[in-house]
Coordinates of C-alpha atoms in Angstrom, one line a residue:
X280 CA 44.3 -112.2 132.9
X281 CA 46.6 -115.0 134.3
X282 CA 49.7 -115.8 134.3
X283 CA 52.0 -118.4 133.3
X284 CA 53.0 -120.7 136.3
X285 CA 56.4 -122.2 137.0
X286 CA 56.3 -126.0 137.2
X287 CA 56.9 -126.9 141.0
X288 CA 52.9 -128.0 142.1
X289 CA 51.3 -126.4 138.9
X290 CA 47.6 -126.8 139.7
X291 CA 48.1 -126.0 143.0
X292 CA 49.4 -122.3 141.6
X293 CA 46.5 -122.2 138.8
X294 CA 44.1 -123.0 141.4
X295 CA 45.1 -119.7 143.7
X296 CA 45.5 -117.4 140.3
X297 CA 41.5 -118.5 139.7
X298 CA 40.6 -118.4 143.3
X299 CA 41.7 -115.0 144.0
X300 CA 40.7 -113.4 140.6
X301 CA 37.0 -114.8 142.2
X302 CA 37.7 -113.1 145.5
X303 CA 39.0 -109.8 144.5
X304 CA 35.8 -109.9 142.2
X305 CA 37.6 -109.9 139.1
X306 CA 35.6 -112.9 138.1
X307 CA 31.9 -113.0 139.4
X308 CA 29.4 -115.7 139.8
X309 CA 28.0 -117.1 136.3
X310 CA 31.1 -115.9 134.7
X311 CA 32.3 -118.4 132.0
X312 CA 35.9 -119.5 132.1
X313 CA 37.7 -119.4 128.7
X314 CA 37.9 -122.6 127.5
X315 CA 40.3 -125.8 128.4
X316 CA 42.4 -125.2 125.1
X317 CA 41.8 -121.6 125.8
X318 CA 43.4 -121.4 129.6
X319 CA 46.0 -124.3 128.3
X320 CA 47.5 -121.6 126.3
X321 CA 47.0 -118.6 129.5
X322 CA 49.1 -120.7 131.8
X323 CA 51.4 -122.5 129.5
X324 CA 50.2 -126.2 130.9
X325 CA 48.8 -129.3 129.7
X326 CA 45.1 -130.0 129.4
X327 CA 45.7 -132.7 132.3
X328 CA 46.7 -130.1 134.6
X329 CA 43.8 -127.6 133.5
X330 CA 41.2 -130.3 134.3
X331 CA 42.7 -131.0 137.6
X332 CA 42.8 -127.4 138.9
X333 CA 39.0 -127.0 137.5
X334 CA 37.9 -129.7 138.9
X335 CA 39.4 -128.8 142.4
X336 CA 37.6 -125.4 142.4
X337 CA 34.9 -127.3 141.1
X338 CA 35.1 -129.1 145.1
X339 CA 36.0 -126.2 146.8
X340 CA 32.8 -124.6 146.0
X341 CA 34.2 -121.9 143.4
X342 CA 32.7 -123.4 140.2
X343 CA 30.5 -125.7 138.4
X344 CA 31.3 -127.8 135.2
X345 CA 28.6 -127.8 132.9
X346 CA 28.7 -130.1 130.1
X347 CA 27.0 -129.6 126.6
X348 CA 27.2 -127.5 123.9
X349 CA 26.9 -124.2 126.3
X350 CA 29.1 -126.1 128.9
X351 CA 32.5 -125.1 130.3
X352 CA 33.3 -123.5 133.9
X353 CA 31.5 -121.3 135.6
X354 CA 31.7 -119.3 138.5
X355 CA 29.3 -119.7 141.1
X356 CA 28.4 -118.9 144.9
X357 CA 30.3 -121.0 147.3
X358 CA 27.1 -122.5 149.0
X359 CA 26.4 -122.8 152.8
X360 CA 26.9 -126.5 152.6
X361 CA 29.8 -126.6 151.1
X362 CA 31.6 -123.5 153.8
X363 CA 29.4 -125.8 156.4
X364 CA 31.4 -129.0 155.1
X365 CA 35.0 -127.0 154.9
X366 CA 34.5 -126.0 158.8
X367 CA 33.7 -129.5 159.7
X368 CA 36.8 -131.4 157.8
X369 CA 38.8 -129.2 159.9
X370 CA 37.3 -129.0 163.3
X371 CA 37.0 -133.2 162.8
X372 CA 40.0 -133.6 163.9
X373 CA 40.1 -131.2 167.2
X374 CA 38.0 -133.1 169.3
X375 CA 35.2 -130.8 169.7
X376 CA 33.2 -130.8 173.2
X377 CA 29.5 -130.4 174.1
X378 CA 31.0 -127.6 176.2
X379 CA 32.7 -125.9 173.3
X380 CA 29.8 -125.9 171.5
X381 CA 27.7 -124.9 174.0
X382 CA 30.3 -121.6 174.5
X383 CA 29.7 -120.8 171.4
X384 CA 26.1 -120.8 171.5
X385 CA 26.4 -118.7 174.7
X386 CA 28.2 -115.7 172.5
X387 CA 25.6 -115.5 169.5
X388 CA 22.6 -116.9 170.0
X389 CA 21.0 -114.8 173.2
X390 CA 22.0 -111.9 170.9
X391 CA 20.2 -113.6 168.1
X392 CA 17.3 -114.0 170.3
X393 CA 17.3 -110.4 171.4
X394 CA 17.2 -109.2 167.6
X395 CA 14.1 -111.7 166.6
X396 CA 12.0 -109.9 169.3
X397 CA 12.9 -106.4 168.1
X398 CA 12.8 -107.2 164.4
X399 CA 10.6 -110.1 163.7
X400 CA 7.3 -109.0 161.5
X401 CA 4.1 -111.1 162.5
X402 CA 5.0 -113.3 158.8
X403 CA 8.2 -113.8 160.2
X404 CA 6.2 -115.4 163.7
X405 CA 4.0 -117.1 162.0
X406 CA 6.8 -119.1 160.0
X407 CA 8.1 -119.3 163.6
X408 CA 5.2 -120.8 164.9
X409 CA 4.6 -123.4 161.8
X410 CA 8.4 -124.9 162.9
X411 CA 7.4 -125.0 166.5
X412 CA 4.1 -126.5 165.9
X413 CA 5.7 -129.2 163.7
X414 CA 8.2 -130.0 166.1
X415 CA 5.2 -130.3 168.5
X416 CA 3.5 -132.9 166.4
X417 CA 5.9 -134.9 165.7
X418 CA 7.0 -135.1 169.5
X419 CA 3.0 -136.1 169.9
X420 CA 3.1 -138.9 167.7
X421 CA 6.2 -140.5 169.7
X422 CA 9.0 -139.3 168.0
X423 CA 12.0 -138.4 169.4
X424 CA 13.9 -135.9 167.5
X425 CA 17.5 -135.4 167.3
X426 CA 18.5 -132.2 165.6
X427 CA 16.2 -132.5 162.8
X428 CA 14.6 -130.2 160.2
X429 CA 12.2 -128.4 162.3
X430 CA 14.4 -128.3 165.3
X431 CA 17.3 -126.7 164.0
X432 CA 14.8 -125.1 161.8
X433 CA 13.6 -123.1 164.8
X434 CA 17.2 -121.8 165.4
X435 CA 17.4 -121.0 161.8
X436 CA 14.7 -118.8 161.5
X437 CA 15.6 -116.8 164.7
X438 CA 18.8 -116.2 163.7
X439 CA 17.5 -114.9 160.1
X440 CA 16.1 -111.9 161.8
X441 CA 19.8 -110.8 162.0
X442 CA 20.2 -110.6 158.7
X443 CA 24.1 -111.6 159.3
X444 CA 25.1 -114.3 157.3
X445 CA 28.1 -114.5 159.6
X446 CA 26.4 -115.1 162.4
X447 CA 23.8 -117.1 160.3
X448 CA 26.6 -119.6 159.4
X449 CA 28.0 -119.9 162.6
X450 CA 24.9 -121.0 164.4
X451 CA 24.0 -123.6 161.7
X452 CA 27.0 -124.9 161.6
X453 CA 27.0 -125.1 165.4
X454 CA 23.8 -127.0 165.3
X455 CA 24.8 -129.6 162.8
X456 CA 27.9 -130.1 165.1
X457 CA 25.1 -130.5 168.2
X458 CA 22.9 -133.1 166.0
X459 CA 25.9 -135.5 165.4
X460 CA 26.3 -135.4 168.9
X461 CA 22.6 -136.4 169.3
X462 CA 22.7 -139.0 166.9
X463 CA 25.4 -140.5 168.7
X464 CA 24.1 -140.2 172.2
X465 CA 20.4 -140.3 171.2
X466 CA 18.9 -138.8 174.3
X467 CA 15.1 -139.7 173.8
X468 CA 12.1 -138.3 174.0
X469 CA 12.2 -136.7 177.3
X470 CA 15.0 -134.6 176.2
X471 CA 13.3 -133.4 173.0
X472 CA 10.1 -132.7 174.8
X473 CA 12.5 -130.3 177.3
X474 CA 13.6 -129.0 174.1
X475 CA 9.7 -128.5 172.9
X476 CA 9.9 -126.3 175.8
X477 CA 12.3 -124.5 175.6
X478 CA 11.4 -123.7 172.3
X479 CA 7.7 -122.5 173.1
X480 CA 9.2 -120.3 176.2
X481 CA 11.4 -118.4 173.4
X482 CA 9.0 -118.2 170.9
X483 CA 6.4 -116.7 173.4
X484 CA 9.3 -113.7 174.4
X485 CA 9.5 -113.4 170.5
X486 CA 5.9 -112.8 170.2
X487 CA 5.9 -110.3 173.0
X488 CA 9.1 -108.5 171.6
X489 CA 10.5 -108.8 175.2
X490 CA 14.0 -108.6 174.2
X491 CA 15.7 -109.6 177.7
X492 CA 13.6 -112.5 177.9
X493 CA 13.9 -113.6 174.6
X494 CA 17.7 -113.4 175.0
X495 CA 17.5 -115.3 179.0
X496 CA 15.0 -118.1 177.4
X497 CA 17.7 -118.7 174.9
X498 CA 20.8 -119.0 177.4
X499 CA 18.3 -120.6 179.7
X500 CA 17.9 -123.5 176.7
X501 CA 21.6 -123.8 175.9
X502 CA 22.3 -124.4 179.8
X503 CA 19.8 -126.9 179.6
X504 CA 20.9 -128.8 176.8
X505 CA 24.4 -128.9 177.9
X506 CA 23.7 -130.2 180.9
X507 CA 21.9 -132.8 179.8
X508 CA 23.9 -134.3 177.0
X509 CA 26.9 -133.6 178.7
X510 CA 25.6 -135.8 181.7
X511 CA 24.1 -138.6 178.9
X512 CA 27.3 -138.6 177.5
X513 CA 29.6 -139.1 180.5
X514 CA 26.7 -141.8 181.5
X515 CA 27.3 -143.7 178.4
X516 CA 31.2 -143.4 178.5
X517 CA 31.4 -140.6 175.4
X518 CA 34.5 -138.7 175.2
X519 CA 33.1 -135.3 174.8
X520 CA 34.0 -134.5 171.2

């Protein structure tokens, strides 16, 4: 299946030969690798070199080493976490605003809104509800919540109506970006009861299927928030990524 690869950054070469076999769906999750003397012999290299390329995919997401008698490398999903965790190594380093994060928000999530009022089944409200509710309580008992569970939970479960992992991806990604931010600024409980809000305003549109205000509740939110951390964070001498 592979092939043997000349000697100028080996692993680097037996890492792509694996990688694409996985993406052209040559190899598919829970597939066993041959083993390490196996795959020494494929790509004429040295068990060193093997381990090294194995154990890179095993990072990137692409595999998982098992150990044991039924152990060895298998192919596996690349997980949310780990695409999550790729996107934010890179945008690390391009000083990432509240405003260009709050653009992005603009371009998905009204959308996302809209489709949770026409497609959302009463289950799917209900789970809706429990989030907000929790939320709710634990703003009640003095506790000021920055991006956490049942926040971006709420987010989460409106954008799952889509059924587009794309779009899926993006906004949680976006929204762990948005809760280091928080962390960082930690705006208080005043701006996570606006949130509370916001939240119960949307989630009312939802349960009305009213598409277009389902959609403006949402925009209306992400205006809101910007504004506010944006003006916290210039306050408190932030740099805006």
């Amino acid at each position: 299946m592979f092939e043997v690869v000349p000697r100028d950054k080996i692993s680097l070469r037996i890492i792509e030969q694996i990688r694409r076999s996985i993406l052209s769906g040559k190899l598919v999750p829970g597939h066993r690798l041959s083993s390490e003397k196996e795959l020494m012999v494929e790509f004429g290299v040295s068990k060193q070199t093997i381990r090294e390329a194995l154990r890179a995919l095993e990072v990137l997401g692409f595999l998982e080493i098992r150990k044991g008698a039924n152990g060895g490398a298998v192919v596996i999903e690349v997980s949310e976490q780990t695409a999550r965790d790729s996107i934010a190594n890179y945008l690390h380093f391009k000083n990432v605003s509240i405003q260009d994060l709050a653009e992005t928000r603009r371009l998905t999530e009204p959308y996302l809104a809209k489709l949770a009022a026409e497609r959302m089944t009463p289950e799917d409200i209900d789970e809706l509800e429990e989030i907000y509710q929790a939320h709710r309580q634990a703003l009640d008992r003095g506790e000021a919540i920055y991006g956490g569970e049942n926040e971006i939970g709420f987010h989460t479960r409106i954008a799952e109506a889509s059924d587009n992992p794309v779009l899926i991806l993006i906004m949680d990604f976006v929204h762990s970006l948005f809760r280091e931010i928080k962390l960082e600024i930690r705006p208080g409980l005043g701006f996570s009861w606006m949130v509370s809000a916001a939240h119960g305003r949307i989630l009312d549109a939802i349960k009305a299927g009213d598409c277009g205000r389902a959609a403006a509740e949402k925009l209306r939110h992400i205006d809101e928030v910007e504004k506010e951390l944006a003006t916290l964070q210039a306050l408190r001498g932030g740099n805006g990524g």
